[in-house]
Short mmCIF file of C-alpha atoms in Angstrom, two decimals:
data_model
loop_
_atom_site.label_atom_id
_atom_site.label_comp_id
_atom_site.label_asym_id
_atom_site.label_seq_id
_atom_site.Cartn_x
_atom_site.Cartn_y
_atom_site.Cartn_z
CA MET A 347 12.57 21.21 39.70
CA ASN A 348 10.45 19.19 37.58
CA ALA A 349 11.74 16.10 35.44
CA ASN A 350 11.87 17.95 31.78
CA ALA A 351 14.10 20.56 33.58
CA ILE A 352 16.24 17.75 34.95
CA VAL A 353 16.29 16.06 31.88
CA GLN A 354 17.63 18.92 30.07
CA LYS A 355 20.20 19.46 32.57
CA LEU A 356 21.53 16.28 32.64
CA TRP A 357 21.35 16.02 28.67
CA ARG A 358 23.43 18.87 28.31
CA LEU A 359 25.94 17.34 30.35
CA CYS A 360 26.72 15.28 27.34
CA THR A 361 28.52 17.77 25.41
CA VAL A 362 31.26 17.74 28.24
CA LEU A 363 31.60 14.41 27.46
CA ARG A 364 31.58 14.44 23.82
CA LYS A 365 34.92 15.72 23.95
CA ASP A 366 35.88 12.27 26.11
CA GLY A 367 34.68 10.91 22.48
CA ILE A 368 31.85 9.24 24.33
CA THR A 369 28.73 8.75 22.09
CA TYR A 370 24.45 9.55 23.37
CA GLN A 371 24.18 5.66 23.71
CA GLN A 372 27.22 5.66 26.07
CA TYR A 373 26.31 8.59 27.95
CA VAL A 374 22.96 7.19 28.77
CA THR A 375 24.21 3.76 29.93
CA GLU A 376 27.25 5.74 32.05
CA LEU A 377 24.05 7.77 33.78
CA THR A 378 22.65 4.15 34.06
CA TYR A 379 25.39 3.34 36.32
CA LEU A 380 25.47 6.61 38.83
CA LEU A 381 21.79 6.86 38.93
CA PHE A 382 21.40 3.67 40.45
CA LEU A 383 23.96 4.20 42.93
CA LYS A 384 22.02 7.78 43.96
CA MET A 385 18.60 6.04 44.24
CA MET A 386 20.30 3.26 45.72
CA ALA A 387 21.49 6.03 48.29
CA GLU A 388 18.28 8.24 48.12
CA ARG A 389 16.08 4.87 49.01
CA ASN A 390 18.27 3.41 51.59
CA ARG A 391 18.92 0.33 50.26
CA GLU A 392 22.44 0.42 50.17
CA ALA A 393 23.26 -1.38 53.29
CA GLY A 394 22.98 -5.57 52.25
CA SER A 395 23.21 -4.65 48.95
CA LEU A 396 26.31 -2.44 47.94
CA PRO A 397 29.73 -3.23 49.52
CA LYS A 398 31.33 -0.51 52.06
CA THR A 399 33.39 1.88 50.44
CA MET A 400 31.34 1.39 47.01
CA ARG A 401 28.59 3.41 47.67
CA TRP A 402 27.29 7.05 46.26
CA ALA A 403 28.73 8.80 49.09
CA ASP A 404 32.25 7.46 48.70
CA LEU A 405 32.07 8.24 45.09
CA VAL A 406 31.12 11.80 45.78
CA GLN A 407 34.03 12.38 48.69
CA ALA A 408 36.74 11.17 46.27
CA ASN A 409 38.71 13.20 44.64
CA GLY A 410 40.34 13.33 41.22
CA VAL A 411 41.83 10.46 39.39
CA ALA A 412 40.97 8.40 42.72
CA LYS A 413 37.26 9.63 41.93
CA LEU A 414 37.64 7.66 38.65
CA ASP A 415 39.52 5.18 39.82
CA LEU A 416 37.02 4.04 42.65
CA TYR A 417 34.30 4.43 39.78
CA ARG A 418 36.35 1.93 37.61
CA THR A 419 36.78 -0.72 40.77
CA THR A 420 33.18 -0.56 41.46
CA LEU A 421 31.96 -1.08 38.11
CA LEU A 422 34.41 -3.92 37.82
CA THR A 423 33.28 -5.24 40.89
CA PHE A 424 29.75 -5.11 40.70
CA GLY A 425 30.07 -6.52 36.98
CA SER A 426 31.20 -9.60 37.78
CA LEU A 427 28.64 -12.43 38.61
CA SER A 428 31.28 -14.54 40.93
CA THR A 429 31.63 -11.08 43.28
CA ARG A 430 30.16 -11.58 46.58
CA LEU A 431 29.17 -9.95 49.79
CA GLY A 432 29.86 -11.54 53.14
CA LYS A 433 28.17 -10.80 56.66
CA ASP A 434 30.28 -7.66 57.35
CA ASP A 435 29.29 -6.39 54.12
CA ILE A 436 32.96 -6.65 52.44
CA ILE A 437 33.53 -7.91 49.09
CA VAL A 438 34.80 -11.54 49.10
CA MET A 439 36.29 -12.45 45.61
CA PRO A 440 36.58 -16.02 44.40
CA PRO A 441 39.39 -17.58 46.11
CA SER A 442 42.44 -18.62 44.12
CA ASP A 443 44.37 -22.09 43.93
CA SER A 444 46.37 -21.01 46.89
CA ALA A 445 43.73 -19.95 49.50
CA SER A 446 43.43 -21.54 52.46
CA ALA A 447 40.30 -23.65 53.72
CA SER A 448 38.75 -21.08 55.79
CA GLU A 449 39.11 -18.75 53.29
CA ARG A 450 37.22 -21.17 50.41
CA LYS A 451 34.63 -21.51 53.41
CA ARG A 452 34.21 -18.38 53.97
CA TYR A 453 33.83 -17.78 49.77
CA THR A 454 31.08 -20.56 49.66
CA GLN A 455 29.00 -19.19 52.38
CA ALA A 456 28.98 -15.53 51.48
CA ARG A 457 25.71 -14.51 49.51
CA PRO A 458 25.77 -13.02 45.75
CA LEU A 459 25.08 -9.37 45.51
CA PRO A 460 21.23 -9.09 44.68
CA ASP A 461 19.97 -10.19 41.13
CA LEU A 462 19.54 -6.40 39.91
CA VAL A 463 22.67 -5.66 41.04
CA GLN A 464 24.31 -8.57 38.88
CA LYS A 465 21.99 -7.65 35.75
CA ILE A 466 22.64 -3.84 35.40
CA PHE A 467 26.28 -4.02 36.32
CA GLU A 468 27.05 -7.26 34.26
CA GLY A 469 30.10 -6.53 32.36
CA SER A 470 30.14 -3.01 33.50
CA SER A 471 33.06 -0.49 32.16
CA THR A 472 33.00 3.46 31.70
CA PHE A 473 33.84 5.26 28.79
CA ILE A 474 35.13 8.31 31.03
CA ARG A 475 38.90 8.78 30.41
CA GLU A 476 39.05 12.47 32.30
CA ALA A 477 38.56 12.50 35.85
CA GLN A 478 37.74 16.28 35.67
CA ASN A 479 34.45 14.82 33.47
CA LEU A 480 33.50 12.12 35.77
CA THR A 481 33.87 15.12 38.67
CA THR A 482 31.36 17.29 36.85
CA LEU A 483 28.78 14.45 36.07
CA VAL A 484 29.09 13.48 39.38
CA LYS A 485 28.61 16.66 41.37
CA ALA A 486 25.84 17.42 39.08
CA ILE A 487 23.92 14.39 40.21
CA ASP A 488 24.34 14.90 43.34
CA GLU A 489 23.43 18.46 43.73
CA LEU A 490 19.79 18.02 42.01
CA ASP A 491 16.80 17.96 44.25
CA TRP A 492 15.34 15.05 42.84
CA PHE A 493 12.05 14.95 45.02
CA SER A 494 11.66 18.41 46.05
CA GLU A 495 8.20 17.83 44.92
CA GLU A 496 7.31 13.96 44.46
CA ARG A 497 9.31 11.23 45.39
CA ASP A 498 8.52 9.03 42.13
CA GLN A 499 9.16 11.61 39.26
CA PHE A 500 12.53 9.81 38.96
CA GLY A 501 11.25 7.14 37.10
CA ASP A 502 9.88 9.60 34.57
CA LEU A 503 13.30 11.76 34.06
CA TYR A 504 14.79 8.81 33.63
CA GLU A 505 12.29 7.81 30.48
CA GLY A 506 12.64 11.48 29.16
CA LEU A 507 16.32 10.50 28.99
CA LEU A 508 15.56 7.39 27.16
CA GLU A 509 13.75 9.60 24.46
CA LYS A 510 16.18 11.94 24.18
CA ASN A 511 18.46 9.43 23.41
CA ALA A 512 16.53 7.79 20.81
CA GLU A 513 16.26 11.08 19.14
CA GLU A 514 19.51 11.52 18.78
CA THR A 515 20.77 8.10 18.04
CA LYS A 516 18.38 8.17 15.36
CA ARG A 517 17.49 4.42 16.74
CA GLY A 518 14.21 5.00 18.15
CA ALA A 519 11.72 2.64 16.01
CA GLY A 520 11.74 -1.02 16.72
CA GLN A 521 14.70 -1.28 18.80
CA TYR A 522 14.94 1.15 21.95
CA PHE A 523 12.01 3.82 21.57
CA THR A 524 8.63 3.65 20.75
CA PRO A 525 6.54 7.34 21.08
CA ARG A 526 5.15 7.88 24.76
CA VAL A 527 2.02 9.27 22.87
CA LEU A 528 1.54 5.96 21.32
CA ILE A 529 2.32 3.72 24.31
CA GLU A 530 -0.20 5.56 26.63
CA LEU A 531 -3.25 5.39 23.75
CA LEU A 532 -2.40 1.54 23.15
CA VAL A 533 -2.80 1.06 27.12
CA ARG A 534 -5.86 3.18 27.33
CA LEU A 535 -7.35 1.29 24.62
CA MET A 536 -6.58 -1.99 25.89
CA GLN A 537 -7.08 -1.41 29.41
CA PRO A 538 -5.06 -3.79 31.41
CA LYS A 539 -6.53 -5.02 34.63
CA PRO A 540 -5.25 -6.50 38.07
CA GLY A 541 -4.89 -10.03 37.82
CA GLU A 542 -3.53 -10.03 34.34
CA VAL A 543 -0.21 -11.32 32.92
CA ILE A 544 0.91 -8.33 30.76
CA GLN A 545 3.84 -9.32 28.54
CA ASP A 546 6.31 -7.40 26.29
CA PRO A 547 8.28 -9.80 24.04
CA ALA A 548 10.35 -7.03 22.54
CA SER A 549 10.61 -4.90 25.87
CA GLY A 550 13.34 -2.33 24.64
CA THR A 551 13.45 -0.10 27.40
CA GLY A 552 10.30 -1.30 29.05
CA GLY A 553 7.61 1.77 27.84
CA PHE A 554 4.66 -0.38 27.25
CA LEU A 555 5.69 -2.44 30.72
CA VAL A 556 5.83 0.63 32.44
CA ALA A 557 2.63 2.81 30.91
CA ALA A 558 0.48 -0.38 31.96
CA ASP A 559 1.82 -0.97 35.53
CA ARG A 560 1.33 2.64 35.75
CA TYR A 561 -2.37 2.55 34.44
CA MET A 562 -3.48 -0.22 36.69
CA ARG A 563 -1.75 1.27 39.83
CA ALA A 564 -3.69 4.89 39.22
CA ARG A 565 -6.78 2.94 39.18
CA THR A 566 -6.29 1.10 42.55
CA ASN A 567 -4.66 3.62 44.57
CA ASP A 568 -1.19 2.23 44.04
CA TYR A 569 -2.64 -1.44 44.26
CA LEU A 570 -3.55 -0.37 47.88
CA MET A 571 -7.05 -1.65 47.00
CA LEU A 572 -5.98 -4.96 46.45
CA SER A 573 -5.93 -7.65 48.65
CA ALA A 574 -2.23 -8.76 50.02
CA GLN A 575 -2.48 -11.89 47.47
CA GLU A 576 -3.48 -9.63 44.57
CA GLN A 577 -0.72 -6.70 45.89
CA ASP A 578 1.58 -9.91 45.24
CA PHE A 579 0.94 -10.80 42.02
CA GLN A 580 1.06 -7.56 40.82
CA LYS A 581 4.35 -6.50 41.79
CA ILE A 582 6.15 -9.75 41.18
CA HIS A 583 4.23 -11.83 38.68
CA ALA A 584 2.20 -9.48 36.58
CA ILE A 585 5.06 -8.16 34.09
CA ARG A 586 6.81 -10.14 31.87
CA GLY A 587 9.20 -9.15 29.26
CA MET A 588 12.36 -10.34 27.01
CA GLU A 589 14.92 -7.93 25.58
CA ASN A 590 17.76 -9.37 22.94
CA VAL A 591 20.31 -6.52 23.40
CA PRO A 592 22.43 -6.42 26.69
CA GLY A 593 22.99 -3.02 26.36
CA THR A 594 19.06 -2.16 26.17
CA LEU A 595 18.48 -4.59 29.27
CA ARG A 596 20.11 -2.66 31.31
CA LEU A 597 18.42 0.37 30.42
CA LEU A 598 15.04 -1.63 30.59
CA LEU A 599 16.18 -3.07 34.43
CA MET A 600 16.65 0.63 35.38
CA ASN A 601 13.51 1.52 34.39
CA LEU A 602 11.65 -0.94 35.98
CA TYR A 603 13.63 -0.37 39.16
CA LEU A 604 12.81 3.21 39.26
CA HIS A 605 9.26 2.34 38.52
CA ASN A 606 8.70 0.24 41.60
CA ILE A 607 8.50 -2.94 39.32
CA ASP A 608 9.76 -6.32 39.63
CA SER A 609 12.08 -7.49 37.10
CA SER A 610 12.14 -11.35 38.09
CA HIS A 611 10.44 -12.24 34.97
CA VAL A 612 12.12 -9.88 32.28
CA ASP A 613 15.10 -11.79 31.13
CA LEU A 614 18.09 -11.19 28.04
CA GLY A 615 17.25 -13.74 25.16
CA ASP A 616 15.90 -13.81 21.65
CA THR A 617 12.10 -14.39 21.86
CA LEU A 618 12.43 -16.64 18.54
CA SER A 619 14.62 -18.98 20.35
CA ASN A 620 13.31 -21.35 22.46
CA LYS A 621 14.14 -19.23 25.66
CA GLY A 622 10.98 -17.29 24.45
CA LYS A 623 8.67 -20.14 25.76
CA ALA A 624 9.73 -19.19 29.21
CA LEU A 625 7.98 -15.96 28.70
CA GLY A 626 4.83 -18.41 29.10
CA ARG A 627 1.00 -17.53 28.31
CA ALA A 628 -0.39 -13.89 28.50
CA ASP A 629 -3.79 -12.13 28.93
CA LEU A 630 -2.42 -8.36 27.29
CA ILE A 631 0.42 -8.45 24.88
CA LEU A 632 1.67 -4.83 23.96
CA THR A 633 4.52 -4.49 21.55
CA ASN A 634 6.83 -2.83 19.11
CA PRO A 635 8.68 -5.75 17.37
CA PRO A 636 11.96 -4.77 15.35
CA PHE A 637 11.03 -5.05 11.70
CA GLY A 638 13.93 -5.75 8.91
CA PRO A 639 15.79 -9.21 8.44
CA ALA A 640 16.83 -11.23 11.09
CA GLY A 641 20.26 -12.74 10.05
CA GLY A 642 18.81 -16.02 10.20
CA VAL A 643 15.44 -17.98 10.84
CA PRO A 644 13.84 -18.55 14.33
CA THR A 645 15.09 -21.56 16.33
CA ARG A 646 11.63 -21.63 18.25
CA ASP A 647 10.25 -25.26 17.76
CA ASP A 648 6.80 -24.10 18.11
CA LEU A 649 6.42 -21.87 14.91
CA SER A 650 4.47 -23.43 12.44
CA ILE A 651 3.60 -20.80 9.80
CA THR A 652 7.30 -18.52 10.22
CA ALA A 653 9.70 -21.15 11.17
CA THR A 654 11.44 -20.64 8.08
CA VAL A 655 11.29 -16.56 7.71
CA SER A 656 14.10 -14.63 8.63
CA SER A 657 12.89 -11.30 9.06
CA TYR A 658 11.43 -10.20 12.51
CA GLN A 659 8.14 -8.92 11.87
CA LEU A 660 6.60 -12.32 10.99
CA PRO A 661 7.60 -14.63 13.72
CA PHE A 662 7.04 -11.88 16.32
CA VAL A 663 3.35 -11.68 15.33
CA GLU A 664 2.94 -15.37 15.39
CA HIS A 665 5.03 -15.79 18.86
CA CYS A 666 2.61 -13.17 20.34
CA LEU A 667 -0.81 -15.21 18.46
CA ARG A 668 0.60 -18.15 20.35
CA ALA A 669 1.26 -16.77 23.46
CA LEU A 670 -2.18 -15.48 24.08
CA GLU A 671 -4.53 -16.76 26.70
CA SER A 672 -8.24 -17.78 25.08
CA ASN A 673 -9.97 -14.04 25.08
CA GLY A 674 -6.69 -12.51 25.61
CA ARG A 675 -5.63 -9.40 23.70
CA ALA A 676 -2.64 -7.92 21.70
CA ALA A 677 -2.06 -4.53 20.15
CA ILE A 678 1.06 -4.75 17.86
CA VAL A 679 2.96 -2.36 16.08
CA VAL A 680 4.07 -3.71 12.26
CA PRO A 681 5.19 -2.59 9.48
CA ASP A 682 3.41 -2.46 5.96
CA ASN A 683 4.37 -5.67 4.83
CA VAL A 684 2.59 -7.68 7.18
CA LEU A 685 -0.60 -6.40 5.74
CA PHE A 686 0.13 -7.36 2.22
CA GLU A 687 2.83 -10.11 1.64
CA GLU A 688 2.50 -13.24 -0.14
CA GLY A 689 3.55 -16.60 0.83
CA ARG A 690 3.99 -16.96 4.65
CA GLY A 691 2.51 -13.29 5.28
CA LYS A 692 -0.61 -14.05 3.84
CA ALA A 693 -0.80 -17.60 5.74
CA LEU A 694 0.02 -15.36 8.83
CA ARG A 695 -2.91 -13.39 8.16
CA GLN A 696 -5.24 -16.03 7.46
CA MET A 697 -4.18 -17.75 10.69
CA ILE A 698 -4.71 -14.81 13.05
CA MET A 699 -8.06 -13.99 11.27
CA ASP A 700 -9.24 -17.87 11.97
CA GLN A 701 -7.95 -18.18 15.36
CA CYS A 702 -8.95 -14.54 16.72
CA ASN A 703 -10.63 -11.81 16.24
CA LEU A 704 -8.70 -8.81 14.54
CA HIS A 705 -11.38 -6.07 15.11
CA THR A 706 -9.14 -3.28 14.34
CA ILE A 707 -6.48 -1.76 12.15
CA LEU A 708 -4.58 1.60 12.85
CA ARG A 709 -2.59 2.95 9.84
CA LEU A 710 -0.36 5.17 11.59
CA PRO A 711 1.25 8.40 10.28
CA THR A 712 4.26 8.37 8.73
CA GLY A 713 7.41 9.75 10.33
CA ILE A 714 6.31 8.88 13.78
CA PHE A 715 9.49 6.39 14.50
CA TYR A 716 11.68 9.56 13.41
CA ALA A 717 14.72 7.45 12.53
CA GLN A 718 12.95 4.70 10.85
CA GLY A 719 10.69 6.11 8.41
CA VAL A 720 8.94 2.81 7.39
CA LYS A 721 5.28 3.15 7.70
CA THR A 722 3.54 1.19 10.32
CA ASN A 723 0.33 0.00 11.68
CA VAL A 724 -0.90 -1.01 14.71
CA ILE A 725 -2.83 -4.28 14.58
CA PHE A 726 -5.65 -5.26 17.64
CA PHE A 727 -7.10 -8.72 18.10
CA ASN A 728 -8.31 -11.12 20.90
CA ARG A 729 -7.43 -15.03 20.77
CA GLY A 730 -10.75 -17.15 20.02
CA LYS A 731 -12.09 -19.75 22.33
CA SER A 732 -12.40 -22.11 18.96
CA GLU A 733 -9.60 -22.54 16.16
CA THR A 734 -11.72 -20.96 12.97
CA SER A 735 -14.04 -17.91 12.25
CA ASN A 736 -13.27 -15.96 14.71
CA THR A 737 -12.82 -13.30 12.78
CA LYS A 738 -16.24 -11.52 11.25
CA PHE A 739 -15.47 -7.74 10.40
CA VAL A 740 -12.37 -5.68 10.50
CA TRP A 741 -12.52 -2.16 11.57
CA PHE A 742 -9.70 0.14 9.71
CA TYR A 743 -8.72 3.56 10.75
CA ASP A 744 -6.84 5.90 8.33
CA LEU A 745 -4.31 8.27 10.24
CA ARG A 746 -2.17 9.08 7.30
CA THR A 747 -3.69 10.12 4.69
CA GLY A 748 -3.83 13.95 4.41
CA MET A 749 -1.80 13.89 7.72
CA PRO A 750 1.46 16.04 8.30
CA ARG A 751 4.49 13.94 7.79
CA PHE A 752 5.62 13.72 11.44
CA GLY A 753 9.36 13.73 12.55
CA LYS A 754 11.52 16.13 14.82
CA THR A 755 9.88 19.41 14.01
CA THR A 756 6.83 18.06 13.65
CA PRO A 757 6.08 16.04 16.92
CA ILE A 758 2.81 13.90 17.24
CA THR A 759 0.95 14.09 19.98
CA ALA A 760 -2.46 12.86 21.83
CA ALA A 761 -4.83 15.25 19.74
CA HIS A 762 -4.08 13.44 16.45
CA PHE A 763 -5.36 10.31 18.23
CA GLU A 764 -8.72 11.62 19.46
CA GLY A 765 -10.74 10.72 15.94
CA PHE A 766 -9.24 7.24 16.84
CA GLU A 767 -9.96 6.92 20.14
CA LYS A 768 -13.67 7.92 19.43
CA ALA A 769 -13.95 5.59 16.99
CA PHE A 770 -12.61 2.79 18.57
CA GLY A 771 -15.14 2.63 21.64
CA THR A 772 -14.57 1.92 24.85
CA SER A 773 -14.29 -2.09 25.03
CA PRO A 774 -10.46 -3.33 24.56
CA TRP A 775 -11.88 -5.93 22.87
CA GLY A 776 -13.06 -4.44 20.08
CA THR A 777 -17.10 -4.72 20.80
CA GLU A 778 -18.17 -1.09 20.56
CA ARG A 779 -17.42 0.91 17.82
CA GLY A 780 -18.22 4.22 16.37
CA PRO A 781 -20.18 4.44 12.79
CA ASP A 782 -18.57 3.67 9.37
CA GLU A 783 -17.67 7.23 8.17
CA GLY A 784 -17.80 5.73 4.58
CA GLU A 785 -15.48 6.62 1.59
CA THR A 786 -14.74 10.07 2.72
CA GLY A 787 -14.22 9.40 6.21
CA ARG A 788 -11.52 7.67 8.04
CA TRP A 789 -13.06 4.92 9.75
CA ARG A 790 -14.54 2.03 7.84
CA ARG A 791 -15.57 -1.71 8.30
CA PHE A 792 -14.87 -4.63 5.85
CA SER A 793 -16.35 -8.24 6.17
CA ARG A 794 -14.33 -11.05 6.05
CA GLU A 795 -15.99 -11.99 2.79
CA GLU A 796 -14.92 -8.51 1.44
CA ILE A 797 -11.06 -9.72 2.49
CA ALA A 798 -11.08 -12.96 1.34
CA ALA A 799 -12.04 -11.45 -1.96
CA ARG A 800 -8.81 -9.06 -2.10
CA SER A 801 -7.04 -12.61 -1.42
CA ASP A 802 -6.46 -11.83 2.20
CA ASN A 803 -4.79 -8.78 1.31
CA LEU A 804 -5.32 -6.06 4.61
CA ASP A 805 -3.32 -3.31 3.01
CA ILE A 806 -6.65 -1.51 2.47
CA SER A 807 -6.69 2.31 1.85
CA TRP A 808 -9.66 4.13 0.02
CA LEU A 809 -8.46 8.14 1.00
CA ARG A 810 -6.23 9.22 -2.00
CA GLU A 811 -3.58 12.06 -1.43
CA ALA A 812 -0.11 12.25 -3.24
CA GLU A 813 2.84 10.94 -0.82
CA GLU A 814 5.07 13.51 -3.08
CA ASP A 815 2.76 16.21 -2.32
CA VAL A 816 3.35 15.51 1.74
CA GLU A 817 6.91 15.53 1.54
CA LYS A 818 7.15 18.90 -0.68
CA GLY A 819 6.48 20.48 2.55
CA LEU A 820 9.70 19.39 4.55
CA THR A 821 12.32 21.63 5.04
CA GLU A 822 14.63 20.14 8.04
CA PRO A 823 17.54 17.47 6.70
CA GLU A 824 16.61 15.18 9.26
CA ASP A 825 13.23 14.73 8.37
CA ILE A 826 13.96 14.97 4.56
CA THR A 827 16.66 12.21 5.63
CA ALA A 828 14.11 10.20 7.02
CA ALA A 829 11.61 10.14 4.28
CA ILE A 830 14.50 8.71 2.07
CA LEU A 831 15.45 5.85 4.25
CA GLY A 832 11.63 4.90 4.91
CA HIS A 833 11.33 4.75 0.78
CA LEU A 834 14.48 2.52 1.15
CA GLN A 835 13.67 0.44 3.62
CA ALA A 836 10.20 -0.38 2.48
CA ALA A 837 11.10 -1.03 -1.00
CA MET A 838 13.60 -3.53 0.69
CA LEU A 839 10.74 -4.96 2.57
CA GLU A 840 9.40 -5.60 -0.55
CA ILE A 841 12.17 -7.06 -2.36
CA ASP A 842 12.46 -9.87 0.53
CA ALA A 843 8.86 -10.28 -0.16
CA LEU A 844 9.39 -11.33 -3.57
CA THR A 845 12.29 -13.29 -3.01
CA ALA A 846 10.38 -15.55 -0.69
CA GLU A 847 7.53 -15.76 -3.55
CA LEU A 848 9.78 -16.61 -5.90
CA GLY A 849 11.25 -19.46 -3.96
CA LEU A 850 14.47 -17.75 -4.64
CA PRO A 851 17.52 -17.98 -2.02
CA GLY A 852 17.25 -14.69 0.47
CA ALA A 853 14.94 -13.91 3.22
CA TYR A 854 12.77 -16.31 3.03
CA GLU A 855 12.32 -20.17 2.43
#
């Protein structure tokens, strides 16, 4: 059974659990717990990592209420940071006040659960109330033939579940899910290389990190073409990320684990706080940061332009700029207001064009972030060796005008990006360009002087089409709702920018 068929089968089980009052997000979380236990068994990693009586076989063999009780106990045990495994693989809990000296000594000498287990199960609990529902879920997972064709297809299966969750919960853009076709495009264009530090400061469920690792493995025979020292770097030190939502971090860690990626440098935290500085410098940054109000200004002490900006997008872009090594490159998804906003937005654009070569802007079609609806772009830049005048020309590709309004009923595919990929060229630094297509084409070049004459406004469009004509073709309620939501969110971003420009109390200083 291939990964897509397994995804569909597991997803259909969600309808069973809906009777237990379980949401799609909670369902994927439950699957994360169960699939982790299953995979520890499949890969013979239970010994020394998981205590006896709390392994997959124990859960399968338990019956009825006893199964549910065991599952709850397992989650409670694994979710406690103070839980320990002793030499005999028996759970050792923190000693009570009345514990003997020998009990206390045994506890202090015991070793902790592996970090990954602690991170995935920290604070875990189950939403399942009916024992029969758990039995149905465990039976289905246990009976599926995961590896009949390819041992590593399980990682793709889990990514498929994350994608289904993003579609159903309508929480895709920025926080949980970036369309795989866009992730794979950006990775191909940026060409991550072994030996580079690759960072996603808003990791979500790990799409960019997994795709970058997969790209490098495919070109090095699963890293076997590298020296032992180079392999060690790739497996432990190359991938770095941060995620601010605990539940999403759980899914991220599971995704990395299933793709055999070490998560030592992936952590829970706010990138816009001083903890974000711990991500360090990077040779390549691939990210789709969250958009909209952040509920407060960044607490980072090294952000100069956006220190008083209380939305996500501008401070995240400044973080990426500051985190890049010399000649490091970045591809960042941003909403339209980053291209035109005055005040701090304009100052940030000037900073990028001075300190970096902002060589390409891709105007994305409407609707590819199905739930969000906000109009988005990808900005590509490389950190310069000097601090001034690094941008000479900016190339724009308009993949928005004249395109269908993508959504659940009209998904975007790799074929839609073929023209842009050809125009972008084969250099990840943007040094090989297709010819300017003029006013009737999608690919055009503007000089730094032309952009300065526009007051450094990068919201440049030359093709014309009434957006309402595109939206007249929408028929599905989901797509119509997404279009309305997109207009409302775009209006809110513009109101925030105007508030900042007028110096009124609000989103900005």
